[in-house]
PDB file of C-alpha atoms in Angstrom:
ATOM      1  CA  MET T   7       0.825  -8.848 -32.311  1.00  0.00           C
ATOM      2  CA  ASP T   8      -0.696  -5.891 -32.416  1.00  0.00           C
ATOM      3  CA  GLY T   9      -3.528  -4.576 -29.296  1.00  0.00           C
ATOM      4  CA  LEU T  10      -6.421  -6.815 -31.050  1.00  0.00           C
ATOM      5  CA  ARG T  11      -4.697  -9.761 -30.953  1.00  0.00           C
ATOM      6  CA  LEU T  12      -3.169  -9.386 -27.607  1.00  0.00           C
ATOM      7  CA  ILE T  13      -6.343  -9.386 -26.050  1.00  0.00           C
ATOM      8  CA  GLU T  14      -7.853 -12.252 -28.295  1.00  0.00           C
ATOM      9  CA  SER T  15      -4.724 -14.306 -26.805  1.00  0.00           C
ATOM     10  CA  LEU T  16      -5.942 -14.179 -23.328  1.00  0.00           C
ATOM     11  CA  SER T  17      -8.000 -16.623 -21.717  1.00  0.00           C
ATOM     12  CA  GLU T  18     -12.225 -16.439 -21.805  1.00  0.00           C
ATOM     13  CA  SER T  19     -12.051 -15.242 -18.393  1.00  0.00           C
ATOM     14  CA  GLU T  20      -9.255 -12.754 -18.997  1.00  0.00           C
ATOM     15  CA  ARG T  21     -11.203 -11.201 -22.246  1.00  0.00           C
ATOM     16  CA  ASP T  22     -14.031 -10.509 -19.778  1.00  0.00           C
ATOM     17  CA  ARG T  23     -12.094  -8.727 -17.056  1.00  0.00           C
ATOM     18  CA  ILE T  24     -10.031  -6.469 -19.182  1.00  0.00           C
ATOM     19  CA  GLY T  25     -13.328  -5.621 -21.095  1.00  0.00           C
ATOM     20  CA  ASP T  26     -14.770  -4.739 -17.829  1.00  0.00           C
ATOM     21  CA  PHE T  27     -11.672  -2.813 -16.451  1.00  0.00           C
ATOM     22  CA  LEU T  28     -11.884  -1.070 -19.828  1.00  0.00           C
ATOM     23  CA  ASN T  29     -15.532  -0.214 -19.490  1.00  0.00           C
ATOM     24  CA  ARG T  30     -14.838   1.171 -15.721  1.00  0.00           C
ATOM     25  CA  LEU T  31     -11.934   3.593 -17.497  1.00  0.00           C
ATOM     26  CA  LEU T  32     -13.898   4.867 -20.341  1.00  0.00           C
ATOM     27  CA  SER T  33     -16.614   5.763 -17.497  1.00  0.00           C
ATOM     28  CA  ASN T  34     -14.710   7.034 -14.806  1.00  0.00           C
ATOM     29  CA  ASN T  35     -11.196   8.242 -16.472  1.00  0.00           C
ATOM     30  CA  ILE T  36      -9.023   6.797 -13.171  1.00  0.00           C
ATOM     31  CA  LEU T  37      -8.313   3.704 -11.630  1.00  0.00           C
ATOM     32  CA  VAL T  38      -6.269   3.618  -8.302  1.00  0.00           C
ATOM     33  CA  LYS T  39      -4.263   0.972  -7.171  1.00  0.00           C
ATOM     34  CA  GLU T  40      -5.743   1.688  -2.984  1.00  0.00           C
ATOM     35  CA  LYS T  41      -8.852   1.315  -4.198  1.00  0.00           C
ATOM     36  CA  ASP T  42      -8.541  -1.713  -6.920  1.00  0.00           C
ATOM     37  CA  ARG T  43      -5.905  -3.614  -6.472  1.00  0.00           C
ATOM     38  CA  ASP T  44      -7.036  -6.467  -8.763  1.00  0.00           C
ATOM     39  CA  ALA T  45      -7.719  -3.893 -11.349  1.00  0.00           C
ATOM     40  CA  TYR T  46      -4.542  -2.372 -11.445  1.00  0.00           C
ATOM     41  CA  GLN T  47      -2.571  -5.224 -11.068  1.00  0.00           C
ATOM     42  CA  PHE T  48      -4.161  -6.605 -13.951  1.00  0.00           C
ATOM     43  CA  ILE T  49      -3.885  -4.114 -16.196  1.00  0.00           C
ATOM     44  CA  ARG T  50      -0.511  -3.132 -15.330  1.00  0.00           C
ATOM     45  CA  ARG T  51       0.684  -6.969 -16.660  1.00  0.00           C
ATOM     46  CA  ASN T  52      -1.700  -6.065 -19.720  1.00  0.00           C
ATOM     47  CA  ARG T  53      -0.474  -2.953 -20.746  1.00  0.00           C
ATOM     48  CA  GLU T  54       0.156  -3.492 -24.203  1.00  0.00           C
ATOM     49  CA  ALA T  55      -2.974  -5.096 -25.036  1.00  0.00           C
ATOM     50  CA  VAL T  56      -4.407  -1.601 -22.859  1.00  0.00           C
ATOM     51  CA  GLN T  57      -1.741   1.166 -24.362  1.00  0.00           C
ATOM     52  CA  ALA T  58      -3.069  -0.300 -27.843  1.00  0.00           C
ATOM     53  CA  PHE T  59      -6.732  -0.373 -27.448  1.00  0.00           C
ATOM     54  CA  PHE T  60      -6.396   3.602 -26.238  1.00  0.00           C
ATOM     55  CA  ARG T  61      -4.811   4.012 -29.042  1.00  0.00           C
ATOM     56  CA  PHE T  62      -6.994   2.372 -31.295  1.00  0.00           C
ATOM     57  CA  LEU T  63      -9.844   5.239 -29.865  1.00  0.00           C
ATOM     58  CA  LYS T  64      -6.993   8.039 -29.679  1.00  0.00           C
ATOM     59  CA  TRP T  65      -7.244   8.428 -26.225  1.00  0.00           C
ATOM     60  CA  ASP T  66      -4.420   8.847 -23.862  1.00  0.00           C
ATOM     61  CA  PHE T  67      -3.495   6.334 -21.599  1.00  0.00           C
ATOM     62  CA  VAL T  68      -1.074   6.574 -18.628  1.00  0.00           C
ATOM     63  CA  LEU T  69      -0.048   3.946 -16.261  1.00  0.00           C
ATOM     64  CA  ASP T  70       1.479   5.873 -13.313  1.00  0.00           C
ATOM     65  CA  GLU T  71       3.531   3.330 -11.655  1.00  0.00           C
ATOM     66  CA  ARG T  72       5.055   5.684  -9.025  1.00  0.00           C
ATOM     67  CA  HIS T  73       1.990   7.290  -7.752  1.00  0.00           C
ATOM     68  CA  ASP T  74      -0.281   3.919  -8.432  1.00  0.00           C
ATOM     69  CA  CYS T  75      -2.790   4.877 -10.670  1.00  0.00           C
ATOM     70  CA  VAL T  76      -4.109   4.875 -13.867  1.00  0.00           C
ATOM     71  CA  PHE T  77      -5.604   7.653 -15.811  1.00  0.00           C
ATOM     72  CA  VAL T  78      -6.841   7.945 -19.852  1.00  0.00           C
ATOM     73  CA  GLN T  79      -8.674  10.598 -21.537  1.00  0.00           C
ATOM     74  CA  GLY T  80     -10.784  11.143 -24.887  1.00  0.00           C
ATOM     75  CA  PRO T  81      -9.555  13.814 -27.827  1.00  0.00           C
ATOM     76  CA  ASP T  82     -13.060  15.215 -27.755  1.00  0.00           C
ATOM     77  CA  SER T  83     -14.256  17.472 -25.731  1.00  0.00           C
ATOM     78  CA  HIS T  84     -18.467  16.354 -26.354  1.00  0.00           C
ATOM     79  CA  LEU T  85     -17.041  13.006 -24.441  1.00  0.00           C
ATOM     80  CA  ARG T  86     -16.439  15.010 -21.194  1.00  0.00           C
ATOM     81  CA  ARG T  87     -18.083  16.358 -18.101  1.00  0.00           C
ATOM     82  CA  SER T  88     -18.993  19.860 -17.643  1.00  0.00           C
ATOM     83  CA  LEU T  89     -18.305  20.794 -14.588  1.00  0.00           C
ATOM     84  CA  ASN T  90     -20.621  23.294 -12.799  1.00  0.00           C
ATOM     85  CA  ARG T  91     -18.772  26.858 -11.719  1.00  0.00           C
ATOM     86  CA  GLU T  92     -19.380  25.240  -7.346  1.00  0.00           C
ATOM     87  CA  GLU T  93     -17.703  21.457  -8.780  1.00  0.00           C
ATOM     88  CA  THR T  94     -14.930  23.717 -10.650  1.00  0.00           C
ATOM     89  CA  LEU T  95     -14.396  25.404  -7.598  1.00  0.00           C
ATOM     90  CA  TRP T  96     -14.189  22.430  -5.024  1.00  0.00           C
ATOM     91  CA  MET T  97     -12.182  20.560  -7.555  1.00  0.00           C
ATOM     92  CA  LEU T  98      -9.285  23.467  -7.223  1.00  0.00           C
ATOM     93  CA  VAL T  99      -9.314  23.919  -3.813  1.00  0.00           C
ATOM     94  CA  ILE T 100      -9.283  20.341  -3.137  1.00  0.00           C
ATOM     95  CA  ARG T 101      -6.282  20.167  -5.995  1.00  0.00           C
ATOM     96  CA  LEU T 102      -4.455  22.940  -3.740  1.00  0.00           C
ATOM     97  CA  ILE T 103      -4.598  21.507  -0.198  1.00  0.00           C
ATOM     98  CA  TYR T 104      -3.302  17.615  -2.438  1.00  0.00           C
ATOM     99  CA  GLN T 105       0.208  19.742  -3.749  1.00  0.00           C
ATOM    100  CA  GLU T 106       0.270  21.646  -0.344  1.00  0.00           C
ATOM    101  CA  LYS T 107       0.589  18.598   1.828  1.00  0.00           C
ATOM    102  CA  ARG T 108       2.294  15.944  -0.515  1.00  0.00           C
ATOM    103  CA  GLU T 109       4.886  17.780  -0.367  1.00  0.00           C
ATOM    104  CA  SER T 110       5.975  17.142   3.050  1.00  0.00           C
ATOM    105  CA  LEU T 111       4.766  13.332   2.514  1.00  0.00           C
ATOM    106  CA  SER T 112       6.884  10.573   0.907  1.00  0.00           C
ATOM    107  CA  ILE T 113       5.456   9.444  -2.686  1.00  0.00           C
ATOM    108  CA  SER T 114       4.188   6.574  -0.892  1.00  0.00           C
ATOM    109  CA  GLU T 115       1.622   8.597   1.718  1.00  0.00           C
ATOM    110  CA  TYR T 116      -1.895   9.500   0.720  1.00  0.00           C
ATOM    111  CA  PRO T 117      -1.902  13.388   1.956  1.00  0.00           C
ATOM    112  CA  MET T 118      -4.587  14.043   4.357  1.00  0.00           C
ATOM    113  CA  THR T 119      -7.273  16.649   4.778  1.00  0.00           C
ATOM    114  CA  THR T 120     -10.516  17.581   7.157  1.00  0.00           C
ATOM    115  CA  LEU T 121     -13.507  19.514   6.063  1.00  0.00           C
ATOM    116  CA  HIS T 122     -12.369  21.998   8.648  1.00  0.00           C
ATOM    117  CA  GLU T 123      -9.263  22.913   6.327  1.00  0.00           C
ATOM    118  CA  ILE T 124     -11.380  22.597   3.138  1.00  0.00           C
ATOM    119  CA  ARG T 125     -13.659  25.255   4.613  1.00  0.00           C
ATOM    120  CA  SER T 126     -10.436  27.381   5.681  1.00  0.00           C
ATOM    121  CA  LYS T 127      -9.525  27.122   2.795  1.00  0.00           C
ATOM    122  CA  TYR T 128     -12.330  28.411   1.029  1.00  0.00           C
ATOM    123  CA  GLU T 129     -12.087  31.421   3.668  1.00  0.00           C
ATOM    124  CA  THR T 130      -8.950  32.167   2.729  1.00  0.00           C
ATOM    125  CA  PHE T 131     -10.245  32.691  -0.574  1.00  0.00           C
ATOM    126  CA  ARG T 132     -13.472  34.345   0.131  1.00  0.00           C
ATOM    127  CA  ILE T 133     -15.407  32.037  -1.929  1.00  0.00           C
ATOM    128  CA  PRO T 134     -19.150  31.305  -0.793  1.00  0.00           C
ATOM    129  CA  TRP T 135     -19.325  28.000   1.625  1.00  0.00           C
ATOM    130  CA  LEU T 136     -21.342  24.604   0.419  1.00  0.00           C
ATOM    131  CA  ASN T 137     -24.534  23.839   1.931  1.00  0.00           C
ATOM    132  CA  ALA T 138     -24.791  20.443   3.080  1.00  0.00           C
ATOM    133  CA  THR T 139     -26.441  18.905   0.203  1.00  0.00           C
ATOM    134  CA  ALA T 140     -23.718  20.440  -1.992  1.00  0.00           C
ATOM    135  CA  LEU T 141     -21.126  19.076  -0.133  1.00  0.00           C
ATOM    136  CA  ASP T 142     -22.497  15.125  -0.121  1.00  0.00           C
ATOM    137  CA  ARG T 143     -22.314  15.580  -3.793  1.00  0.00           C
ATOM    138  CA  LEU T 144     -19.180  17.046  -4.223  1.00  0.00           C
ATOM    139  CA  VAL T 145     -17.396  14.076  -1.746  1.00  0.00           C
ATOM    140  CA  ARG T 146     -19.168  11.472  -4.084  1.00  0.00           C
ATOM    141  CA  LEU T 147     -18.335  13.307  -7.094  1.00  0.00           C
ATOM    142  CA  CYS T 148     -14.788  12.559  -5.446  1.00  0.00           C
ATOM    143  CA  ALA T 149     -15.155   9.199  -4.798  1.00  0.00           C
ATOM    144  CA  ARG T 150     -16.716   7.951  -8.127  1.00  0.00           C
ATOM    145  CA  TYR T 151     -13.645   9.272  -9.892  1.00  0.00           C
ATOM    146  CA  GLN T 152     -11.265   7.914  -7.286  1.00  0.00           C
ATOM    147  CA  LEU T 153      -9.841  11.735  -6.544  1.00  0.00           C
ATOM    148  CA  MET T 154     -10.832  11.574  -2.520  1.00  0.00           C
ATOM    149  CA  GLU T 155     -12.284   9.232  -0.051  1.00  0.00           C
ATOM    150  CA  ALA T 156     -14.034  10.505   3.501  1.00  0.00           C
ATOM    151  CA  LEU T 157     -12.118   8.058   6.671  1.00  0.00           C
ATOM    152  CA  ASP T 158     -15.424   9.549   8.788  1.00  0.00           C
ATOM    153  CA  PRO T 159     -19.265   8.491   8.245  1.00  0.00           C
ATOM    154  CA  ASP T 160     -20.384  12.165   9.444  1.00  0.00           C
ATOM    155  CA  LEU T 161     -19.092  13.947   6.205  1.00  0.00           C
ATOM    156  CA  ARG T 162     -19.817  17.505   7.260  1.00  0.00           C
ATOM    157  CA  SER T 163     -18.147  17.112  10.758  1.00  0.00           C
ATOM    158  CA  ASP T 164     -15.220  19.539  10.836  1.00  0.00           C
ATOM    159  CA  ASP T 165     -13.287  16.901  12.534  1.00  0.00           C
ATOM    160  CA  CYS T 166     -13.859  14.028   8.684  1.00  0.00           C
ATOM    161  CA  ARG T 167     -11.055  12.854   7.519  1.00  0.00           C
ATOM    162  CA  PHE T 168     -10.529  12.410   3.892  1.00  0.00           C
ATOM    163  CA  ARG T 169      -7.539  10.783   2.178  1.00  0.00           C
ATOM    164  CA  LEU T 170      -5.826  12.474  -0.973  1.00  0.00           C
ATOM    165  CA  PHE T 171      -4.893  10.103  -3.937  1.00  0.00           C
ATOM    166  CA  HIS T 172      -2.241  10.879  -6.517  1.00  0.00           C
ATOM    167  CA  SER T 173      -4.835  10.756  -9.313  1.00  0.00           C
ATOM    168  CA  TRP T 174      -5.006  14.275  -8.791  1.00  0.00           C
ATOM    169  CA  ILE T 175      -1.993  15.345 -10.138  1.00  0.00           C
ATOM    170  CA  HIS T 176      -3.647  13.713 -13.728  1.00  0.00           C
ATOM    171  CA  VAL T 177      -7.217  15.879 -13.315  1.00  0.00           C
ATOM    172  CA  ILE T 178      -4.908  19.257 -13.051  1.00  0.00           C
ATOM    173  CA  ASP T 179      -1.949  19.925 -13.427  1.00  0.00           C
ATOM    174  CA  MET T 180       0.772  22.212 -11.669  1.00  0.00           C
ATOM    175  CA  ASP T 181       0.754  24.985 -14.519  1.00  0.00           C
ATOM    176  CA  GLU T 182      -3.340  24.910 -14.358  1.00  0.00           C
ATOM    177  CA  LEU T 183      -3.170  25.239 -10.391  1.00  0.00           C
ATOM    178  CA  ARG T 184      -0.423  28.102 -10.446  1.00  0.00           C
ATOM    179  CA  ALA T 185      -2.743  30.361 -13.057  1.00  0.00           C
ATOM    180  CA  ILE T 186      -5.881  29.729 -11.462  1.00  0.00           C
ATOM    181  CA  THR T 187      -4.775  30.764  -8.043  1.00  0.00           C
ATOM    182  CA  GLU T 188      -3.548  33.055  -9.162  1.00  0.00           C
ATOM    183  CA  ARG T 189      -6.572  33.937 -10.332  1.00  0.00           C
ATOM    184  CA  ILE T 190      -8.516  33.149  -7.463  1.00  0.00           C
ATOM    185  CA  GLU T 191      -6.251  35.304  -4.958  1.00  0.00           C
ATOM    186  CA  SER T 192      -6.317  38.481  -7.580  1.00  0.00           C
ATOM    187  CA  TYR T 193      -9.960  38.310  -7.171  1.00  0.00           C
ATOM    188  CA  GLY T 194     -10.731  37.714  -4.272  1.00  0.00           C
ATOM    189  CA  SER T 195     -12.221  40.942  -2.727  1.00  0.00           C
ATOM    190  CA  GLY T 196     -15.103  42.740  -5.438  1.00  0.00           C
ATOM    191  CA  ARG T 197     -14.531  40.206  -8.867  1.00  0.00           C
ATOM    192  CA  GLY T 198     -15.478  36.663  -8.157  1.00  0.00           C
ATOM    193  CA  GLU T 199     -18.075  36.330 -10.404  1.00  0.00           C
ATOM    194  CA  ASP T 200     -15.459  37.357 -13.346  1.00  0.00           C
ATOM    195  CA  LEU T 201     -13.444  34.960 -11.752  1.00  0.00           C
ATOM    196  CA  PHE T 202     -16.432  32.202 -11.614  1.00  0.00           C
ATOM    197  CA  ASP T 203     -17.243  33.067 -15.540  1.00  0.00           C
ATOM    198  CA  GLU T 204     -13.583  32.307 -16.426  1.00  0.00           C
ATOM    199  CA  VAL T 205     -13.199  28.690 -14.060  1.00  0.00           C
ATOM    200  CA  ASP T 206     -16.757  27.316 -15.552  1.00  0.00           C
ATOM    201  CA  ALA T 207     -15.021  25.509 -17.769  1.00  0.00           C
ATOM    202  CA  GLN T 208     -12.128  23.815 -16.412  1.00  0.00           C
ATOM    203  CA  THR T 209     -11.287  20.870 -14.881  1.00  0.00           C
ATOM    204  CA  PRO T 210     -12.983  18.233 -17.467  1.00  0.00           C
ATOM    205  CA  ILE T 211     -13.090  14.717 -16.959  1.00  0.00           C
ATOM    206  CA  ASP T 212     -14.977  12.382 -19.358  1.00  0.00           C
TER     207      ASP T 212
END
């Protein structure tokens, strides 16, 4: 049975639900079980239909049961969101923190960080720190794509805690991370603007 027939075989209420979940994936790329258990379990139960739908669109579909997340990505760059310099550097810094933290945790645990740790990493790489408006916007960006969530209300406090979801591994892989981290370190003093030009187009999100 092909994907469309699988979808047609669902009840009307199930088709409505799968349509809602597919639209959300097309919009946000990522779905994390911890944030939306019902959607994750529904997609898991109907993975053949969902996989066939994205295969028809020529999108990559990953149901990552080890890390409890779903990731989809379109084939065309014009469908992707181009991140600006500030967003790109923020993503790279948080991805690096995620990798450092997760190595000492079991797979069932989510890495945690604080605003103080994030700012310290900026200082390590000699990257200018963010103003309050930019910080709020970048936290919201990561929350929208289910990459992280704030656990405290005051986002601007050094003690503010953030939970980092395993969906980070699908946004920036380790080869990209190592290469860009080496560039950040090599450009740390004196030639930072050249690096910024290189990373402007990195880390696309559909």
